[in-house]
XYZ file of C-alpha atoms in Angstrom:
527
model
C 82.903 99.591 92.087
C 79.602 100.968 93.675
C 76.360 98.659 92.273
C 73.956 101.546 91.787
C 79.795 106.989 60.753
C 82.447 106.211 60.094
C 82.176 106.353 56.586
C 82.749 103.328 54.312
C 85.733 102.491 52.667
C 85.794 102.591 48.409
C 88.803 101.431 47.549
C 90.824 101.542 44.147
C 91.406 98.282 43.764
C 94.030 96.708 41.369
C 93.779 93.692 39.866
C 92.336 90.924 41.417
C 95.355 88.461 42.374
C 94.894 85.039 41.535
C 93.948 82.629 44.404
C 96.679 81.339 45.689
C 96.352 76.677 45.641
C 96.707 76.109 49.072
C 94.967 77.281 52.137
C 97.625 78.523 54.608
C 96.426 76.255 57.360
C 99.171 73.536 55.238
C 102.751 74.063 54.968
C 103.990 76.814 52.419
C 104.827 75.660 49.031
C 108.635 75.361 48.969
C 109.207 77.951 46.467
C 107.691 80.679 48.632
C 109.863 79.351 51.686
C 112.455 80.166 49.282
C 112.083 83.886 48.968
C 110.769 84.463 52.105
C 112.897 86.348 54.809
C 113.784 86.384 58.328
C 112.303 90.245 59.120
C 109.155 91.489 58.310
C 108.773 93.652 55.479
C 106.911 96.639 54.579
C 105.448 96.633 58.031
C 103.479 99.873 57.230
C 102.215 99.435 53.827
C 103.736 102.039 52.646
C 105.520 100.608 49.610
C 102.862 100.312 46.857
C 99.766 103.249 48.122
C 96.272 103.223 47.140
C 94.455 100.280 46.452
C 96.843 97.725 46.156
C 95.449 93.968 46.677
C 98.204 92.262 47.403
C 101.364 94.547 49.392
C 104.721 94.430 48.395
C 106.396 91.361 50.403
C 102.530 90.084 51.260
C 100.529 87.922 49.769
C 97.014 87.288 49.696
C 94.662 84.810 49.653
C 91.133 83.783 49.243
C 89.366 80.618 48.689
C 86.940 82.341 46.983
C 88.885 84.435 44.722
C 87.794 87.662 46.894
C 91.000 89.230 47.030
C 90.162 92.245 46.013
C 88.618 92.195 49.399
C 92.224 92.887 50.645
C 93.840 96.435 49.904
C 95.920 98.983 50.809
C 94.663 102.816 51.330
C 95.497 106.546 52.773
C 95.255 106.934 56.200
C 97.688 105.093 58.295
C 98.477 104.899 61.681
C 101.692 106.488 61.768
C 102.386 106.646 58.202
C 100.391 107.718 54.527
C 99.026 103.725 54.359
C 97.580 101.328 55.872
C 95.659 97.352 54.936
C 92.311 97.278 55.142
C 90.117 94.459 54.809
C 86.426 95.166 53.073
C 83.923 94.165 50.723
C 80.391 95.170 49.490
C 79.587 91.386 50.041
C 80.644 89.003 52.303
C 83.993 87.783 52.054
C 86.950 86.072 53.542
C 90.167 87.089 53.202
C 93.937 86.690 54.233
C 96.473 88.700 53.532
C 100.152 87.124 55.001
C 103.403 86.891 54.966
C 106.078 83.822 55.551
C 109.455 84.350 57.296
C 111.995 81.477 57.532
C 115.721 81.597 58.827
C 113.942 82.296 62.410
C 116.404 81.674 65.355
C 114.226 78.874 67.105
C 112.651 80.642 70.131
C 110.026 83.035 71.655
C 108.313 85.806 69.246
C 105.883 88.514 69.500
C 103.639 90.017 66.766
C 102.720 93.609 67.451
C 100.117 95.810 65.525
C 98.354 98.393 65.446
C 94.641 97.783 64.290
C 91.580 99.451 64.427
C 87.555 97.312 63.185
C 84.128 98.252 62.657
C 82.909 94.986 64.213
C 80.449 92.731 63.004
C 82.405 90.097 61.553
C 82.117 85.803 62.171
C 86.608 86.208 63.048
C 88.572 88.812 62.260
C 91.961 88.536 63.925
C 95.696 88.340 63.678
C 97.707 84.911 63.589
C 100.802 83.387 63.851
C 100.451 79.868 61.982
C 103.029 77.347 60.106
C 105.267 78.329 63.252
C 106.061 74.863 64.485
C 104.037 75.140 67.288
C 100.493 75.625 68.234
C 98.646 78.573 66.170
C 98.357 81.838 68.313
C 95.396 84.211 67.536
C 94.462 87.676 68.886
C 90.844 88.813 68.168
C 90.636 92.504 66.329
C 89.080 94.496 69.371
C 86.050 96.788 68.069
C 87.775 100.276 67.732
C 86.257 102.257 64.778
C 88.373 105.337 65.666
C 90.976 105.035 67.871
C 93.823 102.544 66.856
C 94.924 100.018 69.817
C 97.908 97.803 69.660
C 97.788 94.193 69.953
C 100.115 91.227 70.349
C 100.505 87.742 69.677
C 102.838 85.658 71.253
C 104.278 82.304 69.360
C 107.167 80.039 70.042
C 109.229 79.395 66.900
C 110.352 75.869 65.964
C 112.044 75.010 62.958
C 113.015 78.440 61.754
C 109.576 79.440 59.566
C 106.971 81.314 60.962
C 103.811 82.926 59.021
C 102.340 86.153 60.121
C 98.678 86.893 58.571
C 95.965 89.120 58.973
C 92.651 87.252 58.749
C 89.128 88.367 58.112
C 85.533 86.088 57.910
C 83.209 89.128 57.633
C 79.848 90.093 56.284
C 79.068 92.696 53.587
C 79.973 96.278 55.112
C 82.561 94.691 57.501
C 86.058 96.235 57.783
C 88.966 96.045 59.386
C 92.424 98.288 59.319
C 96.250 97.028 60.290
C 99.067 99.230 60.542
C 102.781 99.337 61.681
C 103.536 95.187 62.783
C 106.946 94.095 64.525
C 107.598 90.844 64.702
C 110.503 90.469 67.457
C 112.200 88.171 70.207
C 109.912 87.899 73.687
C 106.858 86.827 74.690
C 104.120 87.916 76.362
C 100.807 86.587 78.791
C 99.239 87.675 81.791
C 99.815 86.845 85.437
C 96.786 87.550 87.047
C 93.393 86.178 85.236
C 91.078 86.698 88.333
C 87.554 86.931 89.862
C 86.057 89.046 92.384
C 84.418 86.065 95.011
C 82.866 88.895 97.385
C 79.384 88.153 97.149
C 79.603 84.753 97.573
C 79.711 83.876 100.664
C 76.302 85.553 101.397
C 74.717 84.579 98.237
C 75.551 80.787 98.949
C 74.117 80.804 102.821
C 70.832 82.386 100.898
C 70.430 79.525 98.618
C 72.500 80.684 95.573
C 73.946 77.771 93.564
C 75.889 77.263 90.547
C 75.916 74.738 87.908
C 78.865 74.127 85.024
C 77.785 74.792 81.428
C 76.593 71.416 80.874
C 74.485 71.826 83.904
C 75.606 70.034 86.958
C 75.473 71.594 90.312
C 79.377 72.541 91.318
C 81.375 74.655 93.393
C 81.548 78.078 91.642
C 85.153 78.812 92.863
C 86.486 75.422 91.429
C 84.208 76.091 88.143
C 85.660 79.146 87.733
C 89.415 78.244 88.520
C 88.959 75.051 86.189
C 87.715 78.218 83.232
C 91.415 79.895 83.801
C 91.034 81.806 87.148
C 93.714 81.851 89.137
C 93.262 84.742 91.145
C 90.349 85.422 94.053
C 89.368 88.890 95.229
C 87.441 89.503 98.160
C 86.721 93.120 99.692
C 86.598 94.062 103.312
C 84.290 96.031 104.921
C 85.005 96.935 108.861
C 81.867 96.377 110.392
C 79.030 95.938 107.703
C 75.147 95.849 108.750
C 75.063 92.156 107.468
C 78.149 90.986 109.068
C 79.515 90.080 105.308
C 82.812 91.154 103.644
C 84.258 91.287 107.477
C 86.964 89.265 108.771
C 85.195 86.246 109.363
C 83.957 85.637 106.002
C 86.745 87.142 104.338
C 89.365 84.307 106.079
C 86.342 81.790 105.034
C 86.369 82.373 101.630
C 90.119 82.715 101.405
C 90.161 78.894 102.186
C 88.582 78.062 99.150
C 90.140 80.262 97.178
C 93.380 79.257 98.294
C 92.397 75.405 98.614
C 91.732 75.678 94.378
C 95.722 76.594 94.444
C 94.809 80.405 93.587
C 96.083 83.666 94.799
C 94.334 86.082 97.023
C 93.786 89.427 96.451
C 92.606 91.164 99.642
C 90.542 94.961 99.052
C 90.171 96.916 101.648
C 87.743 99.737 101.396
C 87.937 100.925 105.062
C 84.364 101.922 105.424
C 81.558 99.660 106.511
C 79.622 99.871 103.001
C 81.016 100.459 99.193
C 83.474 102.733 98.776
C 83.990 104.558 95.393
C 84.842 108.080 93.902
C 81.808 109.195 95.504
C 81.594 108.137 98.931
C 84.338 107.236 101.441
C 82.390 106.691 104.276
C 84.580 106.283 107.720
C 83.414 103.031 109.454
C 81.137 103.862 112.369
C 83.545 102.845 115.040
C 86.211 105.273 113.771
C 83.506 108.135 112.738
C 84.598 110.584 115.813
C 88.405 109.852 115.600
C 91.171 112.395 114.928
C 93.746 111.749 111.907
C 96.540 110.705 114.137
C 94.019 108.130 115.311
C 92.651 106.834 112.327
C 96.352 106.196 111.184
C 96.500 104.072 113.486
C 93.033 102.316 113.205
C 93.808 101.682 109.444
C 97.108 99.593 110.531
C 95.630 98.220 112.928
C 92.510 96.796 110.976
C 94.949 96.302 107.918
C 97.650 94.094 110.041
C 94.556 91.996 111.841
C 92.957 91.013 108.408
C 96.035 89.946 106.625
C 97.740 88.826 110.100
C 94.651 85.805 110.941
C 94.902 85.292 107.076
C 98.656 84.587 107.030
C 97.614 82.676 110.371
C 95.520 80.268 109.087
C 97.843 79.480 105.602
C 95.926 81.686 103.179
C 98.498 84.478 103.279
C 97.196 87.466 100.850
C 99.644 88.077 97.340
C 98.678 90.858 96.781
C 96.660 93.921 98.578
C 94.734 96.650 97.859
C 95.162 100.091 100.315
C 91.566 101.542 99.493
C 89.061 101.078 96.617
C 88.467 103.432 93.849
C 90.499 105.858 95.928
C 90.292 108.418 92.922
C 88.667 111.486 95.626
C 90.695 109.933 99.047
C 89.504 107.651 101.340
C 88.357 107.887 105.140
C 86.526 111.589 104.375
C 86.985 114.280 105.223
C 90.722 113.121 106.922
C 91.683 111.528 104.093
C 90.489 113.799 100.724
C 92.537 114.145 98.182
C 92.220 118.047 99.061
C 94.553 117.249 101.623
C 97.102 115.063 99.947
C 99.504 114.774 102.947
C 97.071 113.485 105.469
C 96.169 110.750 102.582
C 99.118 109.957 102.031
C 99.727 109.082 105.920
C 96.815 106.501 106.028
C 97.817 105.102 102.649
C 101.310 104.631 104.146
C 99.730 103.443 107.435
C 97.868 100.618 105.497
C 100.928 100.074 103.545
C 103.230 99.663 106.473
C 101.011 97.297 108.171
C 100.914 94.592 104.956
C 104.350 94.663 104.516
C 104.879 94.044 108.479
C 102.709 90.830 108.179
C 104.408 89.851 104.503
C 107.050 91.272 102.785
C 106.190 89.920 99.474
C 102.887 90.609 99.665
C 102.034 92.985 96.614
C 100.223 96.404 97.587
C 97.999 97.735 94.832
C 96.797 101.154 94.945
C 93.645 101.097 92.941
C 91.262 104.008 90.944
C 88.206 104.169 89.051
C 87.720 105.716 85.325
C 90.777 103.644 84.021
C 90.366 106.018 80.434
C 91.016 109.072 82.203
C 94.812 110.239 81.832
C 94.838 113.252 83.494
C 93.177 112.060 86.247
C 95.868 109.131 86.807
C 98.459 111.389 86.010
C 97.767 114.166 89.195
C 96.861 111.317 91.523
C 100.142 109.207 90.967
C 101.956 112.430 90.717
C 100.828 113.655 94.348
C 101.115 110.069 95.400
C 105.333 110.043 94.021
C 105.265 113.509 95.377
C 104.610 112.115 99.116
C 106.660 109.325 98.681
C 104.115 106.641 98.932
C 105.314 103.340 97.850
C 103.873 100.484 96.363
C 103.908 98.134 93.974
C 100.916 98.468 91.371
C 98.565 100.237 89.636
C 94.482 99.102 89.997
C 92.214 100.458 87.559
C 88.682 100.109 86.868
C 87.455 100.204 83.573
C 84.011 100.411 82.468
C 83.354 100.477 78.773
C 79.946 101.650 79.260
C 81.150 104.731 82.054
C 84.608 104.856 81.676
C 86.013 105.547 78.280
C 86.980 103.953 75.227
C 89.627 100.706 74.749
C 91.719 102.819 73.309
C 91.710 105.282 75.836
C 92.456 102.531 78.640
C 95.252 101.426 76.534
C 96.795 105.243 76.081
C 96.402 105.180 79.993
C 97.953 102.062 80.764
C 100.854 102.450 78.368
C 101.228 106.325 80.124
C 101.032 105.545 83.733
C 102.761 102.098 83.479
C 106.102 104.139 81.509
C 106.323 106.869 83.723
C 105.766 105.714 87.527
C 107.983 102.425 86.227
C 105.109 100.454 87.679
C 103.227 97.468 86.290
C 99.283 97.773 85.780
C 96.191 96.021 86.290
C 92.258 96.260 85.558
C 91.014 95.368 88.891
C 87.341 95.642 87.604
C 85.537 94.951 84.488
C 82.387 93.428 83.391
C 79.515 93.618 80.927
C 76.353 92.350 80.723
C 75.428 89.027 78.811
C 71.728 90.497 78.446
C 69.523 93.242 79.454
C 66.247 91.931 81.543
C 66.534 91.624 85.307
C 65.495 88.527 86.949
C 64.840 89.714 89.946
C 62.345 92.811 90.863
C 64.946 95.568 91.222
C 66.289 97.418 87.447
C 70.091 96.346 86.575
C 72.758 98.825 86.951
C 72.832 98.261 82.815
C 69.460 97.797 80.894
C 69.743 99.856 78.147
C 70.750 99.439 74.768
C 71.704 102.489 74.466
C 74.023 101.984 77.410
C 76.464 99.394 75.946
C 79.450 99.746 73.922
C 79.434 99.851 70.422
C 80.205 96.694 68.954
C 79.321 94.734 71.883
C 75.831 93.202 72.125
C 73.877 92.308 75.389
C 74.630 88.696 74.832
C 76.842 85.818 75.724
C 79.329 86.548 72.608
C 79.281 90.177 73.303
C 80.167 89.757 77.032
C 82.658 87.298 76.076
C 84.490 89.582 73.682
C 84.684 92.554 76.012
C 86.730 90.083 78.407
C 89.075 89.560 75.438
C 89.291 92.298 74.305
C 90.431 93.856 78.110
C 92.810 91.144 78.457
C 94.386 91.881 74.827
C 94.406 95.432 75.762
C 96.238 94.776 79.051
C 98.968 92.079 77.736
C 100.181 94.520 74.877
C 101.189 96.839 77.338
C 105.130 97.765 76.916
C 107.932 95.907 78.577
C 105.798 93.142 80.212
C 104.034 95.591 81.948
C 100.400 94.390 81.973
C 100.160 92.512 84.729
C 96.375 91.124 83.981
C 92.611 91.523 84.932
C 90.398 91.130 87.490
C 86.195 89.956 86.600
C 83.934 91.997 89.010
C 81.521 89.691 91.114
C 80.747 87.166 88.275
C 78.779 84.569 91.086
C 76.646 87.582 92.470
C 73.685 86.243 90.554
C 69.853 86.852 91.916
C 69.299 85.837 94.905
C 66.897 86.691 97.775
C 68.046 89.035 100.939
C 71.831 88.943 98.793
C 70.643 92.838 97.048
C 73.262 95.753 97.155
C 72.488 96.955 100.325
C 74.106 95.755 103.735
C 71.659 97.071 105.704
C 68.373 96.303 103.594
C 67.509 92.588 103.301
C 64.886 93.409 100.813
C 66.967 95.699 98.571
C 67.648 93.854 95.257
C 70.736 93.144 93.095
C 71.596 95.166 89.746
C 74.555 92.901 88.549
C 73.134 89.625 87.920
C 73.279 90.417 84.310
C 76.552 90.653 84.445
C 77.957 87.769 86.500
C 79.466 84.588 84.910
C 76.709 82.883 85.946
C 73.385 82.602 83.803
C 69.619 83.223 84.754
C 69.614 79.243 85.085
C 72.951 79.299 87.652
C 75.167 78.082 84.680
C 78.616 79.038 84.061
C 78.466 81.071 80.579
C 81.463 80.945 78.189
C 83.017 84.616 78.759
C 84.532 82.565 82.118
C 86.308 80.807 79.534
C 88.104 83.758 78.214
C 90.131 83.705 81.699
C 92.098 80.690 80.401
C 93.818 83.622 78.139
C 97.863 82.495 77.722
C-alpha cells in the first residue's frame, strides 16, 4: 500500500399468504416440525416461477402481513429463478425454511446473493438450531452475485434456514442456489497493520476505547477481535522507523497481547508498491548475485533477533505489492528468473531461522484475475515456493467484491494455496483533520453502497471478511486492516524523510478524530 440503474423490480405477485402466528425467533409450531425435512429443498427457486410469494418447501412470514414483499422472479443465478425481496414501501420480510432429522453437528449455509443496499438488516440466518443464531450480512452487490456462508452448530436435530430483510421502500435483495451441508467455516487471521505506531506514539499520538478512556491501542484492538499484528520493514528509512529496532519493539507488544506477527518486508528504504521498488541506498550499486545475498542476509537478521528475543514471526511476507518485481531494475518482473532468485533468497533465509514460519507472497489489485493468474504462473513456473497468497484489495481502486471473490476462489483452486487480504480499509468520513488532503475525500470516490461513515466503514470490513471465509475448501485464510492507529499526528505524515509532510489515512484508521476506537474494530471479532 503506497499513502498517496439497475432497474426496479415489478413483480407478479400471487396472493398474499397469510401471516404466519409466530415470529420465528420461538420454536416452530409442532406441526411444521412435522413436515419439515432433513435437506433443503428447492434450493434454486425454480419450482413455482414468476411471482410466487411463498416458494414451494418455503414459507414466509411477516408481522405485518407484507408478504407479498417476498417473491420469486426470472433471472437466477445459475438457473431461470431466483427470491427476491422488495416492496414499494417499507417492509420486513422473511422467507424460511425448517429442517429437522439433522445429524447433531457442524453445518454450513451457502448462497449466492446479490442487494441494492440501503436497508436497516438484510441478511441470511441460521436460527431455532440449538445453538446460538449465526447471521451473515447481504454484501452490497447490485450486479455481480457473491457467495456467502453461515456457519451453525446443530443441536437437537432442527435447524431453520431464512432469508431476512428490514428494508425501506425501493430496497431489494436477490438469493439464489443455497446448500446447506456438513463443515464449518471462520477465519484464522483477523489482523491489524501496527506500522505507524511506534512513531505516531513517540509524537504524542494516543488512543482512547469507545467509551473514552486513554488505553493501549494494541490491547484495544486485540480485546475488538485482533489477533494478528503486521509491521513492515524498511532497510534503512530517513526517520529510522519501520527498521529493525522498532520493528523487534513493537513485536513485544504485539506478541505480549498473545497475537501473531506478521513481518513485511518491502526491501527498499521507503514504500514499496506496483509503482516503485526502490533498492535501499546501501544496496543501490550492487550486482544481482549480490543483492541475493543482501536480501537473505537482511531477511535472516530481522526474523533471526526477532526469534531471539521470543517474538518469533508466523508468518512472512517476501516483498510488498510485488505485482511489477521488487529491488528494480534486478528484480522486474521483465526478468522473471532473476526475481525469482531474490524471492527464493528471502524465502530461504525465513525458513532457515523457522521452519514453520508461513511465507506470504503478496500483490496489489486483488480484483484483477489475469494479473494474478501470469504472476503465480511465472512464479510455479520458477519453482518458487511458499505458502500463501497476499492480496490487496481496495474497493475504491481495485475492483468490485465480486471480482475479489472470482479471484480468490480462482487463484486459491488452482495454485492449491490458501488466500488472504493483506490490506483493506475505508474511510469512516471524508474531511481531513490535519492540513494535508486524504488519500480518499471524495464522494464520488467511495463504493457504492458504502457511505463515508462509521456504519459504512464498518460494513466494508464485513463484508471483506464474508467474502474471504466463503472461499472453497477452507481456503480463506482471513484479513488484514491497513494502519487503523495511523491517526493525525504531527511530524508522523507519509514521508520518511519530510517531518512536515502530512498524513492522508487518518480517515481511515480505527481510530476517530477524538483518538477513540470506532466500531468497524469490532467487526474483527468475526467467528
Amino acid at each position: 500500500m503506497h499513502p498517496t440503474t439497475r432497474s426496479r423490480f415489478r413483480p407478479r405477485v400471487a396472493a398474499v399468504a397469510a401471516a404466519l402466528g409466530a415470529l420465528l425467533l420461538a420454536p416452530l409450531p409442532a406441526a411444521q416440525q412435522a413436515e419439515a425435512a432433513a435437506t433443503l429443498t428447492n434450493t434454486g427457486f425454480e419450482a413455482d416461477g414468476n411471482g410466487t410469494a411463498t416458494p414451494s418447501g418455503w414459507s414466509t412470514y411477516s408481522a405485518a402481513g407484507q408478504n407479498a414483499a417476498s417473491f420469486t422472479e426470472a433471472g437466477g443465478h445459475s438457473g431461470g429463478y431466483r427470491l427476491t425481496h422488495w416492496s414499494s414501501a417499507a417492509y420486513k420480510v422473511e422467507t424460511y425454511q425448517y429442517l429437522s432429522g439433522l445429524t447433531d453437528g457442524d453445518y454450513t449455509l451457502s448462497a449466492w446473493v446479490r442487494s441494492g443496499g440501503g436497508q436497516n438488516s438484510a441478511y441470511l440466518a441460521l436460527r431455532n438450531c440449538g445453538s446460538a443464531e449465526q447471521r451473515t450480512d447481504l454484501p452490497v452487490t447490485s450486479s455481480g452475485w457473491i457467495r456467502i456462508v453461515t456457519p451453525v452448530k446443530v443441536v437437537g436435530g432442527g435447524c431453520t434456514i431464512s432469508a431476512n430483510s428490514d428494508a425501506n421502500a425501493g430496497n431489494w435483495i436477490n438469493v439464489d442456489d443455497l446448500t446447506f451441508t456438513s463443515g464449518t467455516t471462520g477465519l484464522t487471521v483477523k489482523g491489524v497493520d501496527l506500522s505507524a505506531l511506534k512513531k505516531s506514539e513517540d509524537l504524542g499520538g494516543t488512543y482512547k476505547s469507545s467509551a473514552g478512556v486513554t488505553g493501549d491501542p494494541v490491547a484495544l484492538l486485540k480485546n475488538s477481535g485482533a489477533n494478528y499484528g503486521r509491521l513492515k520493514v524498511w532497510v534503512n528509512p530517513a526517520d529510522g522507523y519501520n527498521d529493525k529496532a522498532r520493528v523487534l519493539a513493537t513485536a513485544k507488544r504485539i506478541k505480549a497481547q498473545g497475537m501473531k506477527l506478521l513481518v513485511d518486508f518491502h526491501y527498499s528504504d521507503i514504500w514499496a508498491d506496483p509503482g516503485a521498488q526502490t533498492k535501499p541506498a546501501a544496496w543501490s550499486g550492487h550486482s544481482y548475485t549480490q543483492l541475493k545475498t543482501d536480501v537473505y542476509d537482511h531477511t535472516y537478521d530481522v526474523l533471526n533477533a526477532l526469534k531471539a528475543q521470543g517474538t518469533t514471526a508466523d508468518m512472512v511476507q517476501i516483498g510488498n505489492e510485488i505485482n511489477t518485481g521488487m529491488l528494480w531494475p534486478e528484480g522486474s518482473t521483465s526478468n522473471w528468473s532473476q526475481l525469482a532468485g531474490l524471492l527464493k533468497s528471502g524465502i530461504s533465509a525465513a525458513k532457515a531461522v523457522s521452519s514453520s514460519t508461513q511465507i506470504a507472497l503478496h500483490l496489489a489489485n486483488g480484483g484483477d484475475n489475469t494479473l494474478y493468474r501470469t504472476w503465480f504462473d511465472n512464479a510455479t513456473a520458477q519453482s518458487v515456493s511458499y505458502d500463501l497468497i497476499a492480496l490487496s484489495f481496495y474497493g475504491y481502486w481495485h475492483g468490485a467484491l465480486s471480482s475479489l471473490q472470482a479471484n480468490l476462489d480462482d487463484i486459491s483452486a488452482r495454485y492449491g494455496k490458501k488466500v488472504m487480504v493483506a490490506e483493506t480499509a475505508y474511510p469512516f468520513r471524508l474531511d481531513s483533520e490535519d492540513a494535508h488532503e486524504n488519500i480518499i475525500d471524495l464522494s464520488s470516490e467511495l463504493v457504492s453502497g458504502y457511505p463515508a461513515s462509521s456504519s459504512g466503514q464498518s460494513a466494508w470490513l464485513r463484508d471483506v471478511m464474508n467474502v474471504v471465509e466463503a472461499v472453497p475448501n477452507g481456503r480463506g485464510l482471513g484479513v488484514v486492516y491497513w494502519e487503523p492507529t495511523w491517526t493525525a499526528v504531527a511530524g508522523n505524515g507519509w514521508d520518511p524523510a519530510d517531518a512536515s509532510s502530512g498524513n492522508g489515512w487518518e480517515n481511515q484508521a480505527l481510530f476517530d478524530y477524538d483518538s477513540r476506537l470506532l466500531p468497524a474494530a469490532g467487526v474483527l471479532a468475526h467467528r
